[in-house]
mmCIF file of C-alpha atoms and ligand atoms in Angstrom:
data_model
loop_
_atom_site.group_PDB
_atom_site.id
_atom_site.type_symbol
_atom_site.label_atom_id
_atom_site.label_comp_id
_atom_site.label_asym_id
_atom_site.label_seq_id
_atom_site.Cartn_x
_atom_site.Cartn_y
_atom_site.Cartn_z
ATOM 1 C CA UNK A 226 112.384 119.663 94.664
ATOM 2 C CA UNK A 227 111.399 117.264 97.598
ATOM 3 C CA UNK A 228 111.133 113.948 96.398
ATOM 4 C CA UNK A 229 107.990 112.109 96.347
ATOM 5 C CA UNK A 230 110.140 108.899 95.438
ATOM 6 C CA UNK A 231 111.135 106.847 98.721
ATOM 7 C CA UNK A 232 112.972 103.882 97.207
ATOM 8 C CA UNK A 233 112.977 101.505 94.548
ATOM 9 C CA UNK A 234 109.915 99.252 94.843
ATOM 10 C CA UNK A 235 110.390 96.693 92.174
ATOM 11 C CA UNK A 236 112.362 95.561 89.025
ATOM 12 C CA UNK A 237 110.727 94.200 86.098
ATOM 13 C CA UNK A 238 112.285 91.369 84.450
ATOM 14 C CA UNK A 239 112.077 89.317 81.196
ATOM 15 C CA UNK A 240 113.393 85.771 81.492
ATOM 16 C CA UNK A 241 112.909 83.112 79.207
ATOM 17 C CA UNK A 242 111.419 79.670 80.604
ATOM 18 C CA UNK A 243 108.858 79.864 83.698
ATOM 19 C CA UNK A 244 110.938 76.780 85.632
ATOM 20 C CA UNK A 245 114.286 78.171 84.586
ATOM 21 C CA UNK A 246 113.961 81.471 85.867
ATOM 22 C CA UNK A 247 112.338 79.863 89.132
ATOM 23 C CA UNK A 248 115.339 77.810 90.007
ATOM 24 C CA UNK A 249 117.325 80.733 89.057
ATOM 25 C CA UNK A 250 115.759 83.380 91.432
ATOM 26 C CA UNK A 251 115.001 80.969 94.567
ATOM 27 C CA UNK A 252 118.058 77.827 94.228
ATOM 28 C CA UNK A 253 120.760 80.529 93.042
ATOM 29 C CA UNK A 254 119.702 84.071 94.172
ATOM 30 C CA UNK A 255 118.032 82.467 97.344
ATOM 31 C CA UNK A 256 114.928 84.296 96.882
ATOM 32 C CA UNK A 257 111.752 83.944 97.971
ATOM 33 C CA UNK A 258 108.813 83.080 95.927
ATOM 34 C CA UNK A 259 106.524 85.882 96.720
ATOM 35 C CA UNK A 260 103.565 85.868 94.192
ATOM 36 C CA UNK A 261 102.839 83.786 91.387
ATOM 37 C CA UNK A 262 99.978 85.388 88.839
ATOM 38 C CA UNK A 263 99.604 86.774 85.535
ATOM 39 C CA UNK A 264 100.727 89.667 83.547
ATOM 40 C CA UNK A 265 97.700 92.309 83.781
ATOM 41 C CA UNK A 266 97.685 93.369 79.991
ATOM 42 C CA UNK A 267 97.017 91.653 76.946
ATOM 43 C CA UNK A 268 95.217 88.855 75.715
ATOM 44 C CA UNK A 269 97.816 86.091 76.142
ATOM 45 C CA UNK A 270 98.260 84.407 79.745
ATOM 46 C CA UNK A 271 102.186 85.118 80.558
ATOM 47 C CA UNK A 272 103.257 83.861 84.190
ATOM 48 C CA UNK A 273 103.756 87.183 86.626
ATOM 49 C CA UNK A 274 106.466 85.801 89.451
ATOM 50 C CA UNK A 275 107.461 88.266 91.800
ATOM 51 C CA UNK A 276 110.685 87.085 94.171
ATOM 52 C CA UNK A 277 111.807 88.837 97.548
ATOM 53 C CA UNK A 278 113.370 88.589 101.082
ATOM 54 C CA UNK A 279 111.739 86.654 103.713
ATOM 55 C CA UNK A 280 109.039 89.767 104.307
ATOM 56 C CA UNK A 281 108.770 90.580 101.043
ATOM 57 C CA UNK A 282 109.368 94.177 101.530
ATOM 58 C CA UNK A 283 108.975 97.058 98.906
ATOM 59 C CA UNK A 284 112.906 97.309 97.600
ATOM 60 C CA UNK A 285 113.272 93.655 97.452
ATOM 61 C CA UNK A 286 111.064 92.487 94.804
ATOM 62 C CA UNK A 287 111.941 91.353 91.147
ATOM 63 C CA UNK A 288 109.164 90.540 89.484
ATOM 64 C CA UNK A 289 109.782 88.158 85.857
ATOM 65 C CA UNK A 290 107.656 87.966 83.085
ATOM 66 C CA UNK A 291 109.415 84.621 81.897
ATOM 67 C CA UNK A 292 108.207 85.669 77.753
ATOM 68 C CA UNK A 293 109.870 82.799 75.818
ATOM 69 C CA UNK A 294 107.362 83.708 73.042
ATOM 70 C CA UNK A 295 109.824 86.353 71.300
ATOM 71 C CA UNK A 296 113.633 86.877 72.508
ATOM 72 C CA UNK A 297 114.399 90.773 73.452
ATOM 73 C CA UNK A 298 117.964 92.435 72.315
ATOM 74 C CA UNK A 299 119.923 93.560 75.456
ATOM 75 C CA UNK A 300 121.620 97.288 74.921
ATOM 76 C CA UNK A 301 121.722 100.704 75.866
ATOM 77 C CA UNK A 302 118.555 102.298 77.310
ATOM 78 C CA UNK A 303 117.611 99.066 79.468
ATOM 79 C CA UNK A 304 117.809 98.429 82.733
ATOM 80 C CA UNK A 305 121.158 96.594 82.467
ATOM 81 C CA UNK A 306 121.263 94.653 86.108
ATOM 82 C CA UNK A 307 119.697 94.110 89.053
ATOM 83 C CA UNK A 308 121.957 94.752 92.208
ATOM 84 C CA UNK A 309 121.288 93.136 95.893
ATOM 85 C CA UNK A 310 122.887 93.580 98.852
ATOM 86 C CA UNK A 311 124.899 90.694 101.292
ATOM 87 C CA UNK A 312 126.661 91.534 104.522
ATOM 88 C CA UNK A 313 130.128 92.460 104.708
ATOM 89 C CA UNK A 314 132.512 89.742 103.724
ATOM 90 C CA UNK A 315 129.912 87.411 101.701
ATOM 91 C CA UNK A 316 131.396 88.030 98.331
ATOM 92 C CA UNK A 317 133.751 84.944 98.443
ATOM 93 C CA UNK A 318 130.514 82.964 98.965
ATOM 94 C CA UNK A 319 128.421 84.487 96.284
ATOM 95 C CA UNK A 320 132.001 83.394 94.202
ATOM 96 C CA UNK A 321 132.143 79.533 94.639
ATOM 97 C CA UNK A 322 127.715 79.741 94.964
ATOM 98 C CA UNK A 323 127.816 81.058 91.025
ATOM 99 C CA UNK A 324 130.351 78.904 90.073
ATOM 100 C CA UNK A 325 128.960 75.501 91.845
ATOM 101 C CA UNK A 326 125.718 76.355 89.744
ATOM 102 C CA UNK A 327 127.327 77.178 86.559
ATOM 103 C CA UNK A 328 126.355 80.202 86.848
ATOM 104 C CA UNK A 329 128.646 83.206 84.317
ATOM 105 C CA UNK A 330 130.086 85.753 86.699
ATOM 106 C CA UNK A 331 132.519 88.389 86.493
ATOM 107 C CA UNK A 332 134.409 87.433 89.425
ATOM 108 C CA UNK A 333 135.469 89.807 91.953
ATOM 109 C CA UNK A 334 134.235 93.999 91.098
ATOM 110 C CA UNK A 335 134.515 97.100 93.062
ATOM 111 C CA UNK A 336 132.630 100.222 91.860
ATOM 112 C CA UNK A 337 132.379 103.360 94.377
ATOM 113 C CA UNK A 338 134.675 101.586 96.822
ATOM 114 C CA UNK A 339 132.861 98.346 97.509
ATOM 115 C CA UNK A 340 132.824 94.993 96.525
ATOM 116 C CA UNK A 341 130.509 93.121 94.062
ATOM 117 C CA UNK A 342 130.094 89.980 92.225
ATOM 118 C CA UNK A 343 127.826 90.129 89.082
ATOM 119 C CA UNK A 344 126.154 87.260 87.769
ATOM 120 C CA UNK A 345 124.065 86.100 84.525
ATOM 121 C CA UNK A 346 120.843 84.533 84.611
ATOM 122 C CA UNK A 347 120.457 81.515 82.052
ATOM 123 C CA UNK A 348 117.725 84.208 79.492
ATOM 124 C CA UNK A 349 121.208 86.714 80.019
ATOM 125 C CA UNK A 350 119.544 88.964 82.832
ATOM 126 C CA UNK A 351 122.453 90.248 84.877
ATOM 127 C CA UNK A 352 122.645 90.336 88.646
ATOM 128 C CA UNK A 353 124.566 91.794 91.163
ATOM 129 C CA UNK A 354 125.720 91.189 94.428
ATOM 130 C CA UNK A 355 127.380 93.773 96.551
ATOM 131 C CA UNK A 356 128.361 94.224 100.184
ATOM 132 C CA UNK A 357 126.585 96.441 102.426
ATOM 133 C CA UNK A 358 127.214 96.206 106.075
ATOM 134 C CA UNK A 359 124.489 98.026 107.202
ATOM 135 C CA UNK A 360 121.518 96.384 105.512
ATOM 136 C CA UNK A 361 119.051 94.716 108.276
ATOM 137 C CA UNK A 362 116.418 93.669 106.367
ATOM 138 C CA UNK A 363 115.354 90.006 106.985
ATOM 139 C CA UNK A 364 116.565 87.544 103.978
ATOM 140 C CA UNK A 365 114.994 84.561 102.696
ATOM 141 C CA UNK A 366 117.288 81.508 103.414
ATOM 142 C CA UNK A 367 117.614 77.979 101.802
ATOM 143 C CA UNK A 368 119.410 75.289 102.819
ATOM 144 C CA UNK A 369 122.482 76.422 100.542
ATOM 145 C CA UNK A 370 122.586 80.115 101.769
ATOM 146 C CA UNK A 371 122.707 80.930 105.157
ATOM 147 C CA UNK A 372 121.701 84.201 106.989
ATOM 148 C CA UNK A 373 125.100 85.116 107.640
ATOM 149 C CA UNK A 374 125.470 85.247 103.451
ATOM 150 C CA UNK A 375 122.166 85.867 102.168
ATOM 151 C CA UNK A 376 120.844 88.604 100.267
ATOM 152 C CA UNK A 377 118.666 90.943 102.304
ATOM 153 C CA UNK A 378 116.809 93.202 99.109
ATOM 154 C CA UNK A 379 117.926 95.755 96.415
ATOM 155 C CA UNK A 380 120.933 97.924 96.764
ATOM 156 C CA UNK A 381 119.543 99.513 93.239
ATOM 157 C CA UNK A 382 120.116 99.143 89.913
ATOM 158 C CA UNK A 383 122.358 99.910 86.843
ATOM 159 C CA UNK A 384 120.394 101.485 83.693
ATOM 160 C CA UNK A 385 122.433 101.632 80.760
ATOM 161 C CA UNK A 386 122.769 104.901 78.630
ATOM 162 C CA UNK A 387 124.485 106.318 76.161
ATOM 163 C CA UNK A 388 124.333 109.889 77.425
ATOM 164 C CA UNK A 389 123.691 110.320 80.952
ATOM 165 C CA UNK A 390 122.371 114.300 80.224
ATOM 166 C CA UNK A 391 118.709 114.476 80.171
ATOM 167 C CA UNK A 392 118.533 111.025 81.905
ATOM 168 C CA UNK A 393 120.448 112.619 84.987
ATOM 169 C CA UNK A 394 118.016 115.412 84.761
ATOM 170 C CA UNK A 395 114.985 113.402 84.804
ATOM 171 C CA UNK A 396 116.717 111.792 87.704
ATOM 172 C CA UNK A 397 117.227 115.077 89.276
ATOM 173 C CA UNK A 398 114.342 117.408 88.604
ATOM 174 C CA UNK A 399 111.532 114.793 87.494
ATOM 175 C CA UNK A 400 112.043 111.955 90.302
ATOM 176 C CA UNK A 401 114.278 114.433 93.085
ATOM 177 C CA UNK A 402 117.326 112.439 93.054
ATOM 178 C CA UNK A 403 120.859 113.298 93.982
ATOM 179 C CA UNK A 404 123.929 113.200 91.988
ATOM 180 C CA UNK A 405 126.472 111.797 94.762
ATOM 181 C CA UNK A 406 129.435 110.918 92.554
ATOM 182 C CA UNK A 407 130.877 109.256 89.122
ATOM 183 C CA UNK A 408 133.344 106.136 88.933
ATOM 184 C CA UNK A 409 134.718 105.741 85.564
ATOM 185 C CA UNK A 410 131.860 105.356 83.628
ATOM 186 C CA UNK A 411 129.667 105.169 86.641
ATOM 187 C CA UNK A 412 127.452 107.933 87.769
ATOM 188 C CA UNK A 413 125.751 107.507 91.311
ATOM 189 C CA UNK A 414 122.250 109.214 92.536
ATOM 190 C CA UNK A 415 120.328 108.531 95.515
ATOM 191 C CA UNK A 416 117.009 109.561 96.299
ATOM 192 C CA UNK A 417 117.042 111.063 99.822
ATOM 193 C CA UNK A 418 115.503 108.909 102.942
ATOM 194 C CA UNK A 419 116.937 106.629 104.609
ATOM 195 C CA UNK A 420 115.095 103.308 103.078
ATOM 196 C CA UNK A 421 117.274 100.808 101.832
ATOM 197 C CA UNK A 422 117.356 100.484 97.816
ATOM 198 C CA UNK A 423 117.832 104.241 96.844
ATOM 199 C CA UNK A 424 120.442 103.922 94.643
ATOM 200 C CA UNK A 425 120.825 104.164 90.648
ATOM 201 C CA UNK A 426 123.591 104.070 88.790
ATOM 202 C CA UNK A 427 123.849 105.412 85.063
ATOM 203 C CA UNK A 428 126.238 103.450 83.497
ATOM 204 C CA UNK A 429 127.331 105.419 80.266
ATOM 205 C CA UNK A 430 128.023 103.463 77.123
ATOM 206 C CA UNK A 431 127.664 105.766 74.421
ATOM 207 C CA UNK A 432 128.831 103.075 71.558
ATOM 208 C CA UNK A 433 126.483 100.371 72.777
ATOM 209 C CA UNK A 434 123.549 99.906 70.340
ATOM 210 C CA UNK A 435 119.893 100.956 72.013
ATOM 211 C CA UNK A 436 118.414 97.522 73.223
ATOM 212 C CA UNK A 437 114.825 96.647 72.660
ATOM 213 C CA UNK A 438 111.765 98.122 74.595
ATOM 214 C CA UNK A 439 109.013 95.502 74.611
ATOM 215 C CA UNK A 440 108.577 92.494 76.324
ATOM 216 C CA UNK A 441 111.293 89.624 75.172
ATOM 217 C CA UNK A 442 113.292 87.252 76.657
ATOM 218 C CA UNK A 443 116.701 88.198 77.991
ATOM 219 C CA UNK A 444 115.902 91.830 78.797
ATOM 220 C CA UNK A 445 114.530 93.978 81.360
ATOM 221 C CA UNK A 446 111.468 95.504 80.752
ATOM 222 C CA UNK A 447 111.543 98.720 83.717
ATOM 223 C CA UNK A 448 112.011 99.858 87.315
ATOM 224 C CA UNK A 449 109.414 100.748 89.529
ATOM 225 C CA UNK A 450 110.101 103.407 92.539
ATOM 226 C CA UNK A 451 107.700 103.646 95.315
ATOM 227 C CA UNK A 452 105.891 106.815 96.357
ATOM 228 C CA UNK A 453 103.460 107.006 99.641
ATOM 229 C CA UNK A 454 100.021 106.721 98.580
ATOM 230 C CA UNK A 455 97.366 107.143 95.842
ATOM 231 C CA UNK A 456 98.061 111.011 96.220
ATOM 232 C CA UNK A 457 101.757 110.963 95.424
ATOM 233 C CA UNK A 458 100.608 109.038 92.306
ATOM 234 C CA UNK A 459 98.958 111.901 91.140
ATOM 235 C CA UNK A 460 101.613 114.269 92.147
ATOM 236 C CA UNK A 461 104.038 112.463 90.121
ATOM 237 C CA UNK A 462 102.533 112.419 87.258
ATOM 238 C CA UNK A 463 101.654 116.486 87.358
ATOM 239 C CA UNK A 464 105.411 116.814 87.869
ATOM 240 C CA UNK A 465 106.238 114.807 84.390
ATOM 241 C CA UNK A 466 104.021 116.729 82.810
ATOM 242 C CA UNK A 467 104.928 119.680 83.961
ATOM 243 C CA UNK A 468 108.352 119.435 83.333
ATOM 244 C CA UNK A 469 107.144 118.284 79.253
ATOM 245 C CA UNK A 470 107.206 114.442 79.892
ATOM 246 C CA UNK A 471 103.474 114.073 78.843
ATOM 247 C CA UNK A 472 103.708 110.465 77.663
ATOM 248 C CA UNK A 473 102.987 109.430 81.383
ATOM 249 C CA UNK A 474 100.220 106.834 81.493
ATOM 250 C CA UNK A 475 97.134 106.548 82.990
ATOM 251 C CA UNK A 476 97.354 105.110 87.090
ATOM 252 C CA UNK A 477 96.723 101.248 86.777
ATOM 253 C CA UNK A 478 95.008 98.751 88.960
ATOM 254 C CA UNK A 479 98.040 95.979 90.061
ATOM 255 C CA UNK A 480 95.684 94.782 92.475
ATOM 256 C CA UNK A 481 99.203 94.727 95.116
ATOM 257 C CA UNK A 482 99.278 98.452 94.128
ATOM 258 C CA UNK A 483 98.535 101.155 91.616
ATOM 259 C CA UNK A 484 100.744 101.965 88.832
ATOM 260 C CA UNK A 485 101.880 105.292 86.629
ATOM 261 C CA UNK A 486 104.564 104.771 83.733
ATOM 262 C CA UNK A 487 106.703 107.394 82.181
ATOM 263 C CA UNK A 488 109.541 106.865 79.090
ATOM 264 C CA UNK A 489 112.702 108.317 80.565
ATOM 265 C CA UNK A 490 115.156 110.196 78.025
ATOM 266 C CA UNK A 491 117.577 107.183 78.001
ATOM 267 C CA UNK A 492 115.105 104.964 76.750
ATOM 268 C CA UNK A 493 114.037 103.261 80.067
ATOM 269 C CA UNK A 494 110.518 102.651 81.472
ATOM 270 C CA UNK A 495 109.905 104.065 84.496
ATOM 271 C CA UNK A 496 106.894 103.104 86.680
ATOM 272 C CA UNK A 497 105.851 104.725 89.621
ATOM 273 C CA UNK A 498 104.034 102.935 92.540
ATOM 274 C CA UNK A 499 102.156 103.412 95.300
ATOM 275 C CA UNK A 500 100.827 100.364 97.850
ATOM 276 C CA UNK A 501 97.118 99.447 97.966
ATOM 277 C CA UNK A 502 96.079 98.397 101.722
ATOM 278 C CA UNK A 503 97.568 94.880 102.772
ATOM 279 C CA UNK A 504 100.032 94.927 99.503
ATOM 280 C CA UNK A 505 101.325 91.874 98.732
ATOM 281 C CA UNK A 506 99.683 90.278 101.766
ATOM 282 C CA UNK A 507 96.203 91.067 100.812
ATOM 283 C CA UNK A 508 95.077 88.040 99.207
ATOM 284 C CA UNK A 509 97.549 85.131 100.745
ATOM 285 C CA UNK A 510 98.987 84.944 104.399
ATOM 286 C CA UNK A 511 102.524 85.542 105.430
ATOM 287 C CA UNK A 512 103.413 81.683 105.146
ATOM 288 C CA UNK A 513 101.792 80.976 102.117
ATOM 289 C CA UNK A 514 102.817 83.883 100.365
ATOM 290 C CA UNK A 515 103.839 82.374 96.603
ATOM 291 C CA UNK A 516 102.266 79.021 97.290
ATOM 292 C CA UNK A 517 99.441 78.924 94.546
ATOM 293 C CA UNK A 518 98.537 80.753 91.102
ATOM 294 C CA UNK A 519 96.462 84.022 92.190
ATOM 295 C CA UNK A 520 94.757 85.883 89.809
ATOM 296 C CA UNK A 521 93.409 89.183 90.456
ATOM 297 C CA UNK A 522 89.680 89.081 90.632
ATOM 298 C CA UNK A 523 88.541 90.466 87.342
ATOM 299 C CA UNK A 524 90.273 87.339 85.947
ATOM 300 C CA UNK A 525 88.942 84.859 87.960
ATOM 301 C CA UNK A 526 86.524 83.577 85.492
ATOM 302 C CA UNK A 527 89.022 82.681 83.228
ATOM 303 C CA UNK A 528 91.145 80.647 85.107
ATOM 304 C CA UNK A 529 90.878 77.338 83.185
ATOM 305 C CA UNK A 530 91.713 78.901 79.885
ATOM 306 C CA UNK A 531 94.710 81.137 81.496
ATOM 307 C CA UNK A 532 96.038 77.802 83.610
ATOM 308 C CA UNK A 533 95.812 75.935 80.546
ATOM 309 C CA UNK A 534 97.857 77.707 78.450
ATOM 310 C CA UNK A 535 100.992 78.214 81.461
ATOM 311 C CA UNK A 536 104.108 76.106 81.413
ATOM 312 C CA UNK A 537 103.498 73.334 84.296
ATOM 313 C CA UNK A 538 106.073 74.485 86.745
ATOM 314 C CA UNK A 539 107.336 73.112 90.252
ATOM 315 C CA UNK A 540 107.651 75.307 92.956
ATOM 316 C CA UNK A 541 111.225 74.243 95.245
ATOM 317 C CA UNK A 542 110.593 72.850 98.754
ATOM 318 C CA UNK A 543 111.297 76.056 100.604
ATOM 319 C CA UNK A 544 109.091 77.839 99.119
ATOM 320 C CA UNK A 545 106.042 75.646 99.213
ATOM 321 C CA UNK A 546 103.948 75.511 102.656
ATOM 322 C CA UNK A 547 105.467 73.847 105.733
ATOM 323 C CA UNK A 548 104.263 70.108 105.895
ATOM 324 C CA UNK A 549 100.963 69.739 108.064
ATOM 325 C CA UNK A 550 100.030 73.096 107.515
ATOM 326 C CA UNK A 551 96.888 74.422 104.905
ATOM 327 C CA UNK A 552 97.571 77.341 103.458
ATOM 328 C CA UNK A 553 94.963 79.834 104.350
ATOM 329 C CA UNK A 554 93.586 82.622 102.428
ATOM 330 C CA UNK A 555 94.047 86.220 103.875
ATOM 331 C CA UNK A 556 90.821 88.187 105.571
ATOM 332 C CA UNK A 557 89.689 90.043 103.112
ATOM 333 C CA UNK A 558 90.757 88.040 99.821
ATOM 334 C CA UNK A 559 87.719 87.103 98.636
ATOM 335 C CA UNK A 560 86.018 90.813 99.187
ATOM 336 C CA UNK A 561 85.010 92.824 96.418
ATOM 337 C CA UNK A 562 87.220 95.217 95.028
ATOM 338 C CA UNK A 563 87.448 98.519 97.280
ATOM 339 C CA UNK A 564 87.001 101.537 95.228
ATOM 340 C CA UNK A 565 89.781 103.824 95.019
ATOM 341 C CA UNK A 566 89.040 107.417 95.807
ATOM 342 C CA UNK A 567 91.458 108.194 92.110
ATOM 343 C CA UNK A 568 90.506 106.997 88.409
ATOM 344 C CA UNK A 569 92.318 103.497 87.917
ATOM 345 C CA UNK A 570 92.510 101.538 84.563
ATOM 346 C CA UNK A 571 91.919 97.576 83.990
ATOM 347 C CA UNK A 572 92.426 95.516 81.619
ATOM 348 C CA UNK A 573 89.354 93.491 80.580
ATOM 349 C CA UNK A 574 91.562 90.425 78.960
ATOM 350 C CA UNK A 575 90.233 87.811 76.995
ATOM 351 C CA UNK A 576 92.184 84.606 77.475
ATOM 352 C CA UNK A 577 90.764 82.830 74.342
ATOM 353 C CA UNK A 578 92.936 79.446 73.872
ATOM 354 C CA UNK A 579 92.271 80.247 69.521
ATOM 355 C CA UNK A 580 94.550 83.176 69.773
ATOM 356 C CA UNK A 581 97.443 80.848 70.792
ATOM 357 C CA UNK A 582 97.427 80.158 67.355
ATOM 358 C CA UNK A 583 97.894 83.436 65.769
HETATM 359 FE FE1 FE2 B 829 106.055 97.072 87.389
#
């Protein structure tokens, strides 16, 4: 079939504290602060960070929902880490970098012939780093990681599984993936383009014990891949359910984009995504991207009662404005919702400070 995935276009995390996994992603990672809002479901105000390179491109951004209210149990069937690419000959950097922060690593990997470091995030998230020499996407910098070293988005991502059959062949026939090789207990596919971030690997581990599917701290909650438009939404979601996969959920207003969900065999969530107009760059401008809490508009009313109830965090010097400068808002941020010429979902929350006490 001819792929309506182009690349990977976010990776959904669950960290533990708000300011922990902040200092994580931007002082150790050396990403960006892209977005800070709210988780779009539910009734309880949960921070929504998303973290990216310097342009915050589609295939860069790891989005956390730091949920300290339950832990999750790590396993098979997860997303099991988050892999970024650094030019050629930055792995000895990445090395001392983990280690000066305290920072777990593995030390020195290789997997399909190239290098990589892996890393743990305080909550136990894992991360990757792996050398790609012909990655030119523009990274974030910081005064601890240089250009020459930094990471420029996602290579892809390892999914844990304990049999890689029907999750290969939702790979193959649901998403129109390629199988390009297996390494030991690695098995490659790449969606076909020529987009950065098009890789998965299936790492089998058929004795490890199914991790937990919710939101909790310590796990990852899904990957999202990114299709063209509104269209290819729909598309998608006639192919699952073609092929039998008729738990695919109804296309969701992000506000940044519009989102369709599928379970995959292995046990991992799978959204698909396509960009509204102006994505991440419709309510906030280029330099002030991640400055201030934005909430999408059919929140806005609620603001006191969701700020009120968020862990007081500080944003780190590089990512807050430059000094003299006033962050403006972006044309069009304040204008009422376009519609959308297909059915989307929202979800009316109500951020009532009581419930905090169920
Ligand atoms: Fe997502």
């Amino acid at each position: 079939m001819k792929s309506l995935i182009q690349n990977v276009h976010h990776i959904t995390l669950c960290p533990g504290g708000a300011q922990q996994d902040i200092d994580f992603f931007t002082k150790v990672l050396g990403q960006r602060l892209v977005k800070q809002t709210v988780l779009m479901d539910g009734n309880i105000p949960i921070y929504h960070f998303y973290y990216g390179n310097a342009d915050a491109d589609v295939g860069s951004i790891a989005t956390c929902f730091p949920y300290s209210r339950k832990p999750g149990r790590a396993g098979s069937g997860q997303l099991s880490s988050t892999s970024y690419t650094v030019p050629s000959g930055a792995i000895p950097f990445w090395k001392d970098h983990f280690d000066r922060h305290g920072a777990e690593n593995s030390g020195v990997q290789e997997r399909f012939g190239t290098k990589y470091l892996r890393a743990r995030h305080p909550a136990g998230l894992l991360v990757e780093v792996i050398e790609e020499r012909s990655d030119t996407r523009n990274p974030w910098t910081t005064t601890r990681i240089s250009r020459d070293v930094a990471t420029r988005g996602f290579f892809g991502a390892v999914l844990s599984v304990r049999d890689p059959r029907e999750q290969e062949s939702f790979f193959v026939d649901a998403l129109g993936f390629r199988k390009v090789g297996v390494d030991g207990p690695y098995h490659r596919f790449e969606v076909p383009g020529t987009r950065a971030g098009r890789i998965i690997d299936l790492h089998i581990e058929p004795e490890r014990t199914p991790g937990s599917w919710g939101f909790g701290a310590g796990t990852a909650h899904h990957i999202a891949f990114n299709v063209e438009t509104d269209d290819a939404l729909l598309k998608q979601k006639a192919v699952y359910e073609e092929l039998g996969y008729t738990d695919a959920s109804e296309i969701k207003d992000r506000f940044y984009f519009h989102s369709m969900y599928v379970r995959s065999p292995g046990g991992i969530l799978v959204e698909c995504t396509a960009n509204v107009p102006g994505g991440f760059y419709k309510d906030e401008t280029p330099e002030s991207l991640g400055t201030s809490l934005l909430l999408p508009p059919w929140f806005e009313d609620q603001r006191e009662a969701i700020v009120s109830q968020l862990e007081p965090i500080t944003v780190p010097e590089e990512n807050r404005p430059k000094a003299g400068t006033t962050p403006k808002a972006a044309v069009g941020a304040q204008s009422p919702q376009q519609d959308s010429a297909i059915p989307l979902s929202r979800y009316k929350a109500t951020f009532d400070v009581d419930k905090q006490t169920r």
